PDB file of C-alpha atoms in Angstrom:
ATOM      1  CA  UNK A1065     106.866  -9.337  52.795  1.00  0.00           C
ATOM      2  CA  UNK A1066     108.837 -12.363  54.141  1.00  0.00           C
ATOM      3  CA  UNK A1067     112.438 -11.304  55.220  1.00  0.00           C
ATOM      4  CA  UNK A1068     115.750 -14.397  55.137  1.00  0.00           C
ATOM      5  CA  UNK A1069     118.308 -13.366  56.807  1.00  0.00           C
ATOM      6  CA  UNK A1070     120.887 -15.737  56.481  1.00  0.00           C
ATOM      7  CA  UNK A1071     124.268 -14.531  59.236  1.00  0.00           C
ATOM      8  CA  UNK A1072     127.875 -15.930  59.981  1.00  0.00           C
ATOM      9  CA  UNK A1073     130.665 -15.823  62.195  1.00  0.00           C
ATOM     10  CA  UNK A1074     133.529 -13.105  60.596  1.00  0.00           C
ATOM     11  CA  UNK A1075     137.230 -14.407  60.837  1.00  0.00           C
ATOM     12  CA  UNK A1076     135.695 -18.123  62.307  1.00  0.00           C
ATOM     13  CA  UNK A1077     138.168 -20.096  61.934  1.00  0.00           C
ATOM     14  CA  UNK A1078     140.409 -17.883  64.392  1.00  0.00           C
ATOM     15  CA  UNK A1079     138.756 -17.395  67.128  1.00  0.00           C
ATOM     16  CA  UNK A1080     140.603 -19.396  70.655  1.00  0.00           C
ATOM     17  CA  UNK A1081     137.244 -21.274  71.138  1.00  0.00           C
ATOM     18  CA  UNK A1082     134.549 -21.812  68.551  1.00  0.00           C
ATOM     19  CA  UNK A1083     132.198 -23.910  71.193  1.00  0.00           C
ATOM     20  CA  UNK A1084     132.957 -19.988  73.954  1.00  0.00           C
ATOM     21  CA  UNK A1085     132.007 -18.235  70.812  1.00  0.00           C
ATOM     22  CA  UNK A1086     128.769 -19.960  70.895  1.00  0.00           C
ATOM     23  CA  UNK A1087     127.024 -20.174  73.824  1.00  0.00           C
ATOM     24  CA  UNK A1088     128.154 -16.409  74.008  1.00  0.00           C
ATOM     25  CA  UNK A1089     126.220 -16.255  70.196  1.00  0.00           C
ATOM     26  CA  UNK A1090     123.486 -17.349  71.824  1.00  0.00           C
ATOM     27  CA  UNK A1091     123.426 -15.009  74.759  1.00  0.00           C
ATOM     28  CA  UNK A1092     123.045 -12.038  73.090  1.00  0.00           C
ATOM     29  CA  UNK A1093     120.472 -13.269  70.151  1.00  0.00           C
ATOM     30  CA  UNK A1094     118.102 -14.804  73.436  1.00  0.00           C
ATOM     31  CA  UNK A1095     118.642 -11.230  74.823  1.00  0.00           C
ATOM     32  CA  UNK A1096     118.256  -9.011  72.141  1.00  0.00           C
ATOM     33  CA  UNK A1097     114.834 -11.710  71.584  1.00  0.00           C
ATOM     34  CA  UNK A1098     113.127 -11.105  74.748  1.00  0.00           C
ATOM     35  CA  UNK A1099     114.586  -7.470  74.933  1.00  0.00           C
ATOM     36  CA  UNK A1100     112.417  -6.715  71.613  1.00  0.00           C
ATOM     37  CA  UNK A1101     110.556  -9.650  69.831  1.00  0.00           C
ATOM     38  CA  UNK A1102     110.419  -9.308  66.180  1.00  0.00           C
ATOM     39  CA  UNK A1103     111.225 -12.024  65.300  1.00  0.00           C
ATOM     40  CA  UNK A1104     109.169 -14.658  62.776  1.00  0.00           C
ATOM     41  CA  UNK A1105     111.686 -17.294  63.869  1.00  0.00           C
ATOM     42  CA  UNK A1106     114.992 -15.283  65.715  1.00  0.00           C
ATOM     43  CA  UNK A1107     118.873 -16.345  64.620  1.00  0.00           C
ATOM     44  CA  UNK A1108     119.781 -19.767  64.923  1.00  0.00           C
ATOM     45  CA  UNK A1109     122.618 -21.478  64.176  1.00  0.00           C
ATOM     46  CA  UNK A1110     122.136 -23.979  61.399  1.00  0.00           C
ATOM     47  CA  UNK A1111     125.747 -25.768  60.451  1.00  0.00           C
ATOM     48  CA  UNK A1112     129.315 -24.059  60.699  1.00  0.00           C
ATOM     49  CA  UNK A1113     129.245 -20.842  61.499  1.00  0.00           C
ATOM     50  CA  UNK A1114     126.441 -20.336  59.976  1.00  0.00           C
ATOM     51  CA  UNK A1115     123.165 -18.909  61.478  1.00  0.00           C
ATOM     52  CA  UNK A1116     119.197 -17.964  60.404  1.00  0.00           C
ATOM     53  CA  UNK A1117     116.193 -15.749  61.033  1.00  0.00           C
ATOM     54  CA  UNK A1118     113.350 -15.300  59.271  1.00  0.00           C
ATOM     55  CA  UNK A1119     111.204 -11.685  59.896  1.00  0.00           C
ATOM     56  CA  UNK A1120     107.696 -10.374  58.477  1.00  0.00           C
ATOM     57  CA  UNK A1121     109.372  -6.808  57.114  1.00  0.00           C
ATOM     58  CA  UNK A1122     112.567  -5.775  56.948  1.00  0.00           C
ATOM     59  CA  UNK A1123     112.499  -2.903  59.914  1.00  0.00           C
ATOM     60  CA  UNK A1124     111.498  -5.410  62.699  1.00  0.00           C
ATOM     61  CA  UNK A1125     114.282  -7.006  60.513  1.00  0.00           C
ATOM     62  CA  UNK A1126     117.720  -3.966  60.156  1.00  0.00           C
ATOM     63  CA  UNK A1127     116.156  -3.136  64.422  1.00  0.00           C
ATOM     64  CA  UNK A1128     116.490  -6.805  65.300  1.00  0.00           C
ATOM     65  CA  UNK A1129     120.679  -7.173  64.058  1.00  0.00           C
ATOM     66  CA  UNK A1130     121.489  -3.713  65.091  1.00  0.00           C
ATOM     67  CA  UNK A1131     120.549  -4.872  68.964  1.00  0.00           C
ATOM     68  CA  UNK A1132     122.363  -7.731  68.359  1.00  0.00           C
ATOM     69  CA  UNK A1133     125.574  -6.114  66.653  1.00  0.00           C
ATOM     70  CA  UNK A1134     125.356  -3.322  69.723  1.00  0.00           C
ATOM     71  CA  UNK A1135     125.500  -6.240  71.854  1.00  0.00           C
ATOM     72  CA  UNK A1136     128.422  -8.951  70.768  1.00  0.00           C
ATOM     73  CA  UNK A1137     131.656  -8.833  73.200  1.00  0.00           C
ATOM     74  CA  UNK A1138     135.287  -7.378  70.977  1.00  0.00           C
ATOM     75  CA  UNK A1139     136.459 -10.412  69.296  1.00  0.00           C
ATOM     76  CA  UNK A1140     132.847 -11.697  67.488  1.00  0.00           C
ATOM     77  CA  UNK A1141     131.196 -10.272  65.193  1.00  0.00           C
ATOM     78  CA  UNK A1142     128.857 -11.368  62.068  1.00  0.00           C
ATOM     79  CA  UNK A1143     127.970 -10.704  58.659  1.00  0.00           C
ATOM     80  CA  UNK A1144     124.406 -10.281  57.419  1.00  0.00           C
ATOM     81  CA  UNK A1145     122.568 -11.135  54.268  1.00  0.00           C
ATOM     82  CA  UNK A1146     119.336  -9.727  53.968  1.00  0.00           C
ATOM     83  CA  UNK A1147     116.417 -11.357  51.264  1.00  0.00           C
ATOM     84  CA  UNK A1148     113.279  -9.942  50.793  1.00  0.00           C
ATOM     85  CA  UNK A1149     110.517 -12.632  48.783  1.00  0.00           C
ATOM     86  CA  UNK A1150     109.085 -15.151  48.969  1.00  0.00           C
ATOM     87  CA  UNK A1151     109.270 -18.042  51.396  1.00  0.00           C
ATOM     88  CA  UNK A1152     108.202 -21.831  50.886  1.00  0.00           C
ATOM     89  CA  UNK A1153     108.027 -24.752  53.030  1.00  0.00           C
ATOM     90  CA  UNK A1154     109.148 -27.777  51.933  1.00  0.00           C
ATOM     91  CA  UNK A1155     107.639 -30.821  53.940  1.00  0.00           C
ATOM     92  CA  UNK A1156     110.105 -33.050  54.296  1.00  0.00           C
ATOM     93  CA  UNK A1157     110.310 -36.249  56.989  1.00  0.00           C
ATOM     94  CA  UNK A1158     110.294 -35.174  60.214  1.00  0.00           C
ATOM     95  CA  UNK A1159     110.210 -31.430  59.592  1.00  0.00           C
ATOM     96  CA  UNK A1160     109.530 -28.411  57.186  1.00  0.00           C
ATOM     97  CA  UNK A1161     112.077 -26.791  55.242  1.00  0.00           C
ATOM     98  CA  UNK A1162     112.292 -22.760  53.661  1.00  0.00           C
ATOM     99  CA  UNK A1163     112.973 -22.274  50.333  1.00  0.00           C
ATOM    100  CA  UNK A1164     112.843 -19.816  47.860  1.00  0.00           C
ATOM    101  CA  UNK A1165     113.602 -16.357  46.385  1.00  0.00           C
ATOM    102  CA  UNK A1166     113.848 -14.668  49.802  1.00  0.00           C
ATOM    103  CA  UNK A1167     117.181 -16.929  51.181  1.00  0.00           C
ATOM    104  CA  UNK A1168     118.532 -17.134  47.413  1.00  0.00           C
ATOM    105  CA  UNK A1169     118.716 -13.772  47.877  1.00  0.00           C
ATOM    106  CA  UNK A1170     119.380 -13.924  51.691  1.00  0.00           C
ATOM    107  CA  UNK A1171     122.188 -16.323  50.342  1.00  0.00           C
ATOM    108  CA  UNK A1172     123.441 -13.408  47.834  1.00  0.00           C
ATOM    109  CA  UNK A1173     123.805 -10.567  49.941  1.00  0.00           C
ATOM    110  CA  UNK A1174     125.880 -12.370  52.370  1.00  0.00           C
ATOM    111  CA  UNK A1175     127.807 -13.739  49.048  1.00  0.00           C
ATOM    112  CA  UNK A1176     128.085  -9.571  48.594  1.00  0.00           C
ATOM    113  CA  UNK A1177     129.113  -8.654  52.313  1.00  0.00           C
ATOM    114  CA  UNK A1178     131.830 -11.241  51.812  1.00  0.00           C
ATOM    115  CA  UNK A1179     132.921  -8.855  48.575  1.00  0.00           C
ATOM    116  CA  UNK A1180     132.691  -4.942  50.477  1.00  0.00           C
ATOM    117  CA  UNK A1181     134.431  -6.678  52.989  1.00  0.00           C
ATOM    118  CA  UNK A1182     137.378  -7.415  51.047  1.00  0.00           C
ATOM    119  CA  UNK A1183     137.015  -4.738  48.050  1.00  0.00           C
ATOM    120  CA  UNK A1184     135.401  -1.833  48.227  1.00  0.00           C
ATOM    121  CA  UNK A1185     134.467  -0.813  52.183  1.00  0.00           C
ATOM    122  CA  UNK A1186     135.818  -3.047  55.047  1.00  0.00           C
ATOM    123  CA  UNK A1187     133.369  -2.304  57.994  1.00  0.00           C
ATOM    124  CA  UNK A1188     130.296  -3.823  56.068  1.00  0.00           C
ATOM    125  CA  UNK A1189     129.064  -6.042  57.494  1.00  0.00           C
ATOM    126  CA  UNK A1190     125.375  -6.786  56.014  1.00  0.00           C
ATOM    127  CA  UNK A1191     123.221  -6.075  53.025  1.00  0.00           C
ATOM    128  CA  UNK A1192     119.385  -6.538  50.992  1.00  0.00           C
ATOM    129  CA  UNK A1193     118.833  -8.383  48.012  1.00  0.00           C
ATOM    130  CA  UNK A1194     115.685  -7.954  46.308  1.00  0.00           C
ATOM    131  CA  UNK A1195     114.183 -10.734  44.947  1.00  0.00           C
ATOM    132  CA  UNK A1196     113.921 -10.574  40.987  1.00  0.00           C
ATOM    133  CA  UNK A1197     109.936 -10.754  41.899  1.00  0.00           C
ATOM    134  CA  UNK A1198     109.625  -7.864  43.929  1.00  0.00           C
ATOM    135  CA  UNK A1199     108.576  -4.579  42.028  1.00  0.00           C
ATOM    136  CA  UNK A1200     110.310  -1.801  41.592  1.00  0.00           C
ATOM    137  CA  UNK A1201     109.570   0.439  44.085  1.00  0.00           C
ATOM    138  CA  UNK A1202     110.597  -2.397  46.941  1.00  0.00           C
ATOM    139  CA  UNK A1203     113.882  -2.639  45.110  1.00  0.00           C
ATOM    140  CA  UNK A1204     113.733   1.227  44.998  1.00  0.00           C
ATOM    141  CA  UNK A1205     113.069   0.673  49.217  1.00  0.00           C
ATOM    142  CA  UNK A1206     116.012  -1.545  49.226  1.00  0.00           C
ATOM    143  CA  UNK A1207     118.707   0.762  47.162  1.00  0.00           C
ATOM    144  CA  UNK A1208     118.065   3.127  49.979  1.00  0.00           C
ATOM    145  CA  UNK A1209     118.039   0.711  53.305  1.00  0.00           C
ATOM    146  CA  UNK A1210     121.649  -0.292  51.894  1.00  0.00           C
ATOM    147  CA  UNK A1211     122.681   2.832  51.736  1.00  0.00           C
ATOM    148  CA  UNK A1212     121.325   3.463  54.957  1.00  0.00           C
ATOM    149  CA  UNK A1213     123.596  -0.166  56.169  1.00  0.00           C
ATOM    150  CA  UNK A1214     126.361   1.101  54.798  1.00  0.00           C
ATOM    151  CA  UNK A1215     126.804   4.478  57.062  1.00  0.00           C
ATOM    152  CA  UNK A1216     125.172   3.032  59.922  1.00  0.00           C
ATOM    153  CA  UNK A1217     128.008  -0.136  59.871  1.00  0.00           C
ATOM    154  CA  UNK A1218     130.698   2.210  59.400  1.00  0.00           C
ATOM    155  CA  UNK A1219     129.686   3.579  62.892  1.00  0.00           C
ATOM    156  CA  UNK A1220     128.650   0.827  64.144  1.00  0.00           C
ATOM    157  CA  UNK A1221     131.876  -1.951  63.691  1.00  0.00           C
ATOM    158  CA  UNK A1222     134.441   2.010  64.670  1.00  0.00           C
ATOM    159  CA  UNK A1223     132.836   1.971  68.487  1.00  0.00           C
ATOM    160  CA  UNK A1224     134.329   0.273  71.174  1.00  0.00           C
ATOM    161  CA  UNK A1225     132.163  -2.840  73.256  1.00  0.00           C
ATOM    162  CA  UNK A1226     131.219   0.220  76.424  1.00  0.00           C
ATOM    163  CA  UNK A1227     130.085   2.671  73.776  1.00  0.00           C
ATOM    164  CA  UNK A1228     127.768  -0.430  71.995  1.00  0.00           C
ATOM    165  CA  UNK A1229     126.021  -1.307  75.006  1.00  0.00           C
ATOM    166  CA  UNK A1230     125.935   2.385  76.037  1.00  0.00           C
ATOM    167  CA  UNK A1231     123.631   2.569  72.371  1.00  0.00           C
ATOM    168  CA  UNK A1232     122.419  -0.904  73.214  1.00  0.00           C
ATOM    169  CA  UNK A1233     121.341   0.291  76.293  1.00  0.00           C
ATOM    170  CA  UNK A1234     119.405   3.544  74.674  1.00  0.00           C
ATOM    171  CA  UNK A1235     117.787   2.307  71.817  1.00  0.00           C
ATOM    172  CA  UNK A1236     115.870   0.734  74.086  1.00  0.00           C
ATOM    173  CA  UNK A1237     114.995   3.666  76.518  1.00  0.00           C
ATOM    174  CA  UNK A1238     117.210   3.082  79.639  1.00  0.00           C
ATOM    175  CA  UNK A1239     117.897   6.191  80.911  1.00  0.00           C
ATOM    176  CA  UNK A1240     121.540   7.467  81.097  1.00  0.00           C
ATOM    177  CA  UNK A1241     121.421   6.782  84.818  1.00  0.00           C
ATOM    178  CA  UNK A1242     120.551   3.313  84.265  1.00  0.00           C
ATOM    179  CA  UNK A1243     123.528   2.434  81.911  1.00  0.00           C
ATOM    180  CA  UNK A1244     125.840   4.242  83.796  1.00  0.00           C
ATOM    181  CA  UNK A1245     124.519   2.185  87.193  1.00  0.00           C
ATOM    182  CA  UNK A1246     124.671  -0.937  84.591  1.00  0.00           C
ATOM    183  CA  UNK A1247     128.650  -0.193  83.475  1.00  0.00           C
ATOM    184  CA  UNK A1248     129.546   1.461  87.093  1.00  0.00           C
ATOM    185  CA  UNK A1249     130.426   4.486  85.789  1.00  0.00           C
ATOM    186  CA  UNK A1250     129.239   7.904  86.183  1.00  0.00           C
ATOM    187  CA  UNK A1251     126.100   9.416  84.238  1.00  0.00           C
ATOM    188  CA  UNK A1252     128.728  12.466  82.324  1.00  0.00           C
ATOM    189  CA  UNK A1253     130.745   9.500  81.075  1.00  0.00           C
ATOM    190  CA  UNK A1254     127.731   7.963  79.991  1.00  0.00           C
ATOM    191  CA  UNK A1255     127.062  11.326  78.738  1.00  0.00           C
ATOM    192  CA  UNK A1256     130.084  11.624  77.202  1.00  0.00           C
ATOM    193  CA  UNK A1257     130.424   8.206  75.846  1.00  0.00           C
ATOM    194  CA  UNK A1258     127.365   8.533  74.009  1.00  0.00           C
ATOM    195  CA  UNK A1259     128.035  11.915  72.208  1.00  0.00           C
ATOM    196  CA  UNK A1260     130.644  10.223  70.808  1.00  0.00           C
ATOM    197  CA  UNK A1261     129.980  10.422  66.273  1.00  0.00           C
ATOM    198  CA  UNK A1262     127.394   8.154  66.089  1.00  0.00           C
ATOM    199  CA  UNK A1263     125.670   7.274  68.819  1.00  0.00           C
ATOM    200  CA  UNK A1264     122.601   9.666  68.446  1.00  0.00           C
ATOM    201  CA  UNK A1265     122.580   8.777  65.050  1.00  0.00           C
ATOM    202  CA  UNK A1266     122.296   5.223  65.907  1.00  0.00           C
ATOM    203  CA  UNK A1267     119.477   5.393  68.307  1.00  0.00           C
ATOM    204  CA  UNK A1268     117.935   7.716  66.288  1.00  0.00           C
ATOM    205  CA  UNK A1269     117.848   5.872  63.402  1.00  0.00           C
ATOM    206  CA  UNK A1270     115.951   2.886  65.583  1.00  0.00           C
ATOM    207  CA  UNK A1271     113.680   4.287  66.267  1.00  0.00           C
ATOM    208  CA  UNK A1272     112.545   6.054  63.259  1.00  0.00           C
ATOM    209  CA  UNK A1273     112.803   1.822  62.616  1.00  0.00           C
ATOM    210  CA  UNK A1274     110.671   0.947  65.305  1.00  0.00           C
ATOM    211  CA  UNK A1275     108.410   3.115  64.988  1.00  0.00           C
ATOM    212  CA  UNK A1276     107.953   1.431  60.725  1.00  0.00           C
ATOM    213  CA  UNK A1277     106.911  -1.695  62.944  1.00  0.00           C
ATOM    214  CA  UNK A1278     103.774  -3.324  61.518  1.00  0.00           C
ATOM    215  CA  UNK A1279     103.056   0.400  60.136  1.00  0.00           C
TER     216      UNK A1279
END
């Protein structure tokens, strides 16, 4: 089932250098896609502070977006609205535009993230909405996935930049020794950082998602 993703930059108007922030985002996204190419169409800037991507299945989208989240530096965050449904191609002069229920659902999803941040759960960064045409089984799956995402975002938002990088590396299968060398710290320091609340759970969750890709 096609998956549409709309992302935007948290607090983009408050960034001291919007252009540099965009360049950083582009590097992070390109590296995530190079490390683990999962997107049918990777995140790309569209207009303003918005980005869009497309995936062929939900586990791939959730795994890929976690890699992006954990690779972002302090001070730069993204929100993600994920839509499940049909994607249609609209022929236009010089290009093909995408439209359809998945994109409409993604728009509703990112609006939900904004609302939850302001009221119920400030750490919310990701939400999924299914198109009305999706069956009950898909809507049940989406509800379960959203429960997972609430916990996942809470854990990621509570981490510092280095801890996120270490989780990112472990998700990609890098050893603690490799991570220690990359960070210029001892292996025991890496082990202690990864023993912090939520690190192991994030990695285990990522591995579960990878196991479902293409299943």
